[in-house]
Amino acid sequence: MDERKTLFVDVILPVPIRNLFTYRVPFELNDGISIGQRVIVPFGKNKRITGIISVIHEKAPSAYQAKYLEFILDDKPILSAHQIHFWNWIAAYYLAPIGDVMAAALPSNFKLASETKVALHPDYDGIDTTDEQEKIVLETLSHRQQVDLKELSEILKVKNIQIIIKRLIERRCVMTQEEINQRYTPKTKTFIQINPNYTELDISNILDELNARTNSKGQLHALLRIIQLLPSHGIDQKFLDKKLLLSPEISSSSLSALIKKGIIIQEKLRVDRVGSTIDGNSTFPVLSQDQLTALHTIEETWKEKDITLLHGVTGSGKTEIYIHLIQSFLDLGKQVLLLIPEIALTTQLIHRLEKYFGKQLGVYHSKFNQNERVEIWNKVHANHPDEFRVIIGARSSVFLPFQDLGLVIVDEEHESSYKQHDPSPRYNGRDTSIYLASLFNAKVLLGTATPSIESYQNSLDKKYGYVQLDARYGDINMPEILIANTRKEIASKTMSSHFSSLLIEQMSLALANKEQVILFQNRRGYTPYWSCEICGWIPKCNACDVSLTYHKHVNLLKCHYCGYTCPPMGSCGACGSHKLKMQGFGTEKIEDELAMVFPEAKIARMDLDTTRSKNAYADLITRFEGREIDVLIGTQMLSKGLDFDHVSLVGILDADHLLNRPDFRAYERGFQLMTQVAGRAGRKNKRGKVVIQTKQPDHWVLQRVTSHATIDFIKNELIERKNFNYPPFTKLMVITLKHSDERLLNRASNDLAMHLKSTLKERVLGPEFPIVKRIQNQFQKEIKLKYEKTLSDKKIKEHILALLNQFYEMVPYKTIKVSIDVDAY
C-alpha cells in the first residue's frame, strides 16, 4: 500500500451506538492495517478505547475532523471478513447497535478501555521484567488491589497504556476487572515427579533397598507404580497426576514417605482448562437400522437443502447420529459447531464426545473466565488441523472466529434458551447460526424431540428438509404417562403436602427398586409469595411490581427481577395481622417437604440457586450419574437432553402453571417441557413412568402429551396461530420504552405508537403495560408490531429506525430508554 496515501478507517467501538467512527491512519501505519485488526483510538475528551477496523477507505468524513488512530494492537486480524459481515447482519436484522454486537462477541480482554480496571494475576510469581514501564505497573499493582488504565496511563505519562497491559495479560502477570468479578482462580492439579537428580542406577538401588525392608513394601509398590505409569500418563514423561496413583493398594502415607525421603517430588501445576487430555480413538457407536436410515436420509436431503430438521423422539439416539455426521465433516477438513441450549448439557456431551474426538473437541460458554475465552478464541482462529475442530457451546459460540465451518448442529432447536433477551443484541442463537452457516456454505442440522412451530412450518414449506426418527434406541418403549387429578385428591384429602397419592406410590416403588427419580417444578425458591389471611396483602419488591419469593435456606424474601432482598416480616404491612400464609411452592419447598416423606432418600436440587458456581452443574450431574442422589428436584434445566441410565420415574408437579401463562406460546412451551422432562424416564433398560399432577386432566394439551402425539399437537397449534395471525405466519416485534416518570412514559409511548400507526395501521398494537409494570424503579410500556411475512422486513426496520431518530430529537424524550426485540418469542 502507498505509504503516502491518506487512508481512513471505519472502526467498530464497544459502545451502544449504531454508527461506525471514522479515524485517519498515520502514514507510517499505512502498510500495517487490515480489516479485522484491533486498534487503539481516542474517544471522547480523554478516553482511549479498543476498536475493530471494519472498512478501509480514502474518504474523509464531512461532518467532523477525523482524529488519528493511535496504535494497531494486532499483527494479524483477529476477525475475518465473514465475521465482520456476520456482525453487520446481526446489527441490521435485530436492530441492535453494532457496538452492542462487538461487546457481546469479543472476550473482555480484547476490549481494553481507559476505565478498565486491572489487578495482579493469581499466577504472577514476582518474576522481574526488563521493561521499565512494566516494572512500574507491577509495582503499582503490588501496593493497590486494582487500578484503572486511565490512572496507570497518568502514572506512566503514556497514552497507549493498553499496549503495555496487553503484554502483561498475555504473560498472566495481570488480569482485568471481569476476571476479578468472577473471582478467577487458575485450575491446578497435584503432580508427582521422580527426583530429577536421581539417575537410573540410583532408582534401581532405592528399589533394592525398599525391597529389603519389610516395613517399606507400600513405598516399593508406590514407586514401581509411578515408574510404570509415567511413560503413558505423564506430562512430558516427567509429571504424573497424583489422582491416578491413589488406590486401595497405594496409600497417601506411602507417597508422603517417599516425598519426605526426597525420592519423589510433589508439585501443583497449572493445567489447561479448555482442551481435552483424551486422545479420542474409541470405536464409533454402532447405529441401529432406524438411526442408519435417518443418517442416510439427512445426507440425501442436504443434496437439495442446506438445512434439515431431525425430529427424533426422546431416547432415539440423536447424539450417535451427530457423532457420525461430525466425523464425516472432520474427514473433509471442516470445522463443526454443536450448539446446545444450556451449559448444564456440556458436561454429559463432553464426556460422550471426547472419547471419539479427543483434542479436536473444544467447549465455549459464559462460565469460562476471560483468559479462557481468549485462549479458546485463539485456538479456533488458528484453525489447527488437530485442535478445536469441533466446538460445543451455548448461543455465544456463534461469535467464535471460524475459518472453515462445514457443519452446524443445533441440539434441542426448540429451546427458548437460544433467545437472548437482555442486554442487546437480542439475537436467537439458532437463527443466527443458520445465517452463519450460509456464509460458509455449511450444512445445518436442527435436532429435537419436540420441533418448534416455526421450524416445523419451514419443513412444510419445503425450506428445510425433514427427517423423522420415531423409535427409541434399543426398542425401549416410550414412557407410560399417568395423570394425577390433584383437584379430586385435594377434595378427598389424599394429597401429602404437594404430592399426590399416585406420585407417592410410584416414588416408593422406584426407590424400593433402587431406581432414581426426577421431580420437575418450574419455580425456584421456597414459596412464590406470602399473603395476609385477613386483608390479602402480599409483600412486594420496593423497585419492581412483583411479589417477593421466600428462600428458606438464606431466610430471605427475594425479588427475582432486580435481586432486592429483605428479611421475612412478622406481621402484615397493611393491617398488622400476624396471620401470614405461604402460597404456592418452589423447588426449595419441594426439597424440604420431600425429606419428611422419604427420610431415607438422598435428595438434591438443581436450579439457578444451586448452580451459580462454575462447576456446580457438572458436580450435580456427576453425583446423580454416580447414584449418590436418589431424587433430583429441578427447574427446566432438567428438560434439556440430559441422559441418565437409572431414572425410572419422572414427576411433573404443577402442569397447570405451565399451561396457564399469558403468552401465545404457553401451550407450545408447556407441551415441549412436559414431553422433554418425560423423556428422561426409562432411557436404557426398561420402560419408564411419568406422573403429571394437574387440576385439568382433560386438557387437550395434556392428552397429546400422554399419547406422545407431537405432530397432532403441532398441527392443532398451527391452526390456532393462523387463525389469530401469530408466528410463524406473521413477524412479531416488541418495542419497549422505559422511564422512571410514568406520565412522561405514557406520553412518549403514545406519540411513538401514533407515528407507527400512521403507516403500519392495525399492525401496531398498544402501547400497553406488560404484566410486570415496573422493574428497578423503571416503568415500562410495550408497543407490539405484527406484520405479514410478505412485507419487506428491511423497509419496515428502516422505517422504525427513522421514526426513533425523530423521536429522540424531541427534547423531553431524550431520557426515555427504548429497546427493540425482533422475533420476540
PDB file of C-alpha atoms in Angstrom, residues 1 7 9 11 24-41 49-53 56 68-78 160 162-164 166-167 170:
ATOM      1  CA  MET A   1       0.000   0.000   0.000  1.00  0.00           C
ATOM      2  CA  LEU A   7      -6.225   6.482   4.456  1.00  0.00           C
ATOM      3  CA  VAL A   9     -10.719   3.542   8.701  1.00  0.00           C
ATOM      4  CA  VAL A  11     -13.974   1.493  13.385  1.00  0.00           C
ATOM      5  CA  ARG A  24      -7.407   8.887   9.984  1.00  0.00           C
ATOM      6  CA  VAL A  25      -4.488   6.477   9.607  1.00  0.00           C
ATOM      7  CA  PRO A  26      -0.996   7.922  10.242  1.00  0.00           C
ATOM      8  CA  PHE A  27       1.149   7.480   7.100  1.00  0.00           C
ATOM      9  CA  GLU A  28       3.628   5.252   8.954  1.00  0.00           C
ATOM     10  CA  LEU A  29       0.831   2.739   9.719  1.00  0.00           C
ATOM     11  CA  ASN A  30      -0.485   2.501   6.135  1.00  0.00           C
ATOM     12  CA  ASP A  31       1.290  -0.789   5.454  1.00  0.00           C
ATOM     13  CA  GLY A  32       0.221  -2.369   8.734  1.00  0.00           C
ATOM     14  CA  ILE A  33      -3.547  -2.015   8.695  1.00  0.00           C
ATOM     15  CA  SER A  34      -6.073  -4.706   7.778  1.00  0.00           C
ATOM     16  CA  ILE A  35      -9.794  -5.199   8.251  1.00  0.00           C
ATOM     17  CA  GLY A  36     -10.443  -7.154  11.464  1.00  0.00           C
ATOM     18  CA  GLN A  37      -7.490  -5.758  13.444  1.00  0.00           C
ATOM     19  CA  ARG A  38      -7.860  -4.131  16.853  1.00  0.00           C
ATOM     20  CA  VAL A  39      -6.741  -0.526  17.144  1.00  0.00           C
ATOM     21  CA  ILE A  40      -6.421   1.981  19.980  1.00  0.00           C
ATOM     22  CA  VAL A  41      -8.354   5.171  19.204  1.00  0.00           C
ATOM     23  CA  ILE A  49     -10.656   2.646  23.644  1.00  0.00           C
ATOM     24  CA  THR A  50     -10.126  -0.540  21.656  1.00  0.00           C
ATOM     25  CA  GLY A  51     -11.985  -0.806  18.355  1.00  0.00           C
ATOM     26  CA  ILE A  52     -12.128  -3.114  15.328  1.00  0.00           C
ATOM     27  CA  ILE A  53     -11.330  -1.938  11.785  1.00  0.00           C
ATOM     28  CA  ILE A  56     -10.525   0.939   4.954  1.00  0.00           C
ATOM     29  CA  TYR A  68      -5.858   9.837  14.220  1.00  0.00           C
ATOM     30  CA  LEU A  69      -5.911   6.228  15.279  1.00  0.00           C
ATOM     31  CA  GLU A  70      -3.062   5.773  17.735  1.00  0.00           C
ATOM     32  CA  PHE A  71      -1.905   2.172  17.618  1.00  0.00           C
ATOM     33  CA  ILE A  72      -2.537  -1.206  15.974  1.00  0.00           C
ATOM     34  CA  LEU A  73      -2.808  -3.923  18.630  1.00  0.00           C
ATOM     35  CA  ASP A  74      -2.598  -6.981  16.353  1.00  0.00           C
ATOM     36  CA  ASP A  75      -0.052  -8.081  13.786  1.00  0.00           C
ATOM     37  CA  LYS A  76      -2.791 -10.113  12.101  1.00  0.00           C
ATOM     38  CA  PRO A  77      -6.587  -9.572  12.130  1.00  0.00           C
ATOM     39  CA  ILE A  78      -8.451 -11.324  14.942  1.00  0.00           C
ATOM     40  CA  ASN A 160      -1.182   3.868  24.886  1.00  0.00           C
ATOM     41  CA  GLN A 162      -3.307  -0.699  26.550  1.00  0.00           C
ATOM     42  CA  ILE A 163      -0.230  -1.989  24.712  1.00  0.00           C
ATOM     43  CA  ILE A 164       1.696  -2.488  27.953  1.00  0.00           C
ATOM     44  CA  LYS A 166      -1.875  -6.393  26.680  1.00  0.00           C
ATOM     45  CA  ARG A 167       1.676  -7.767  27.072  1.00  0.00           C
ATOM     46  CA  GLU A 170      -0.606 -12.404  27.748  1.00  0.00           C
TER      47      GLU A 170
END
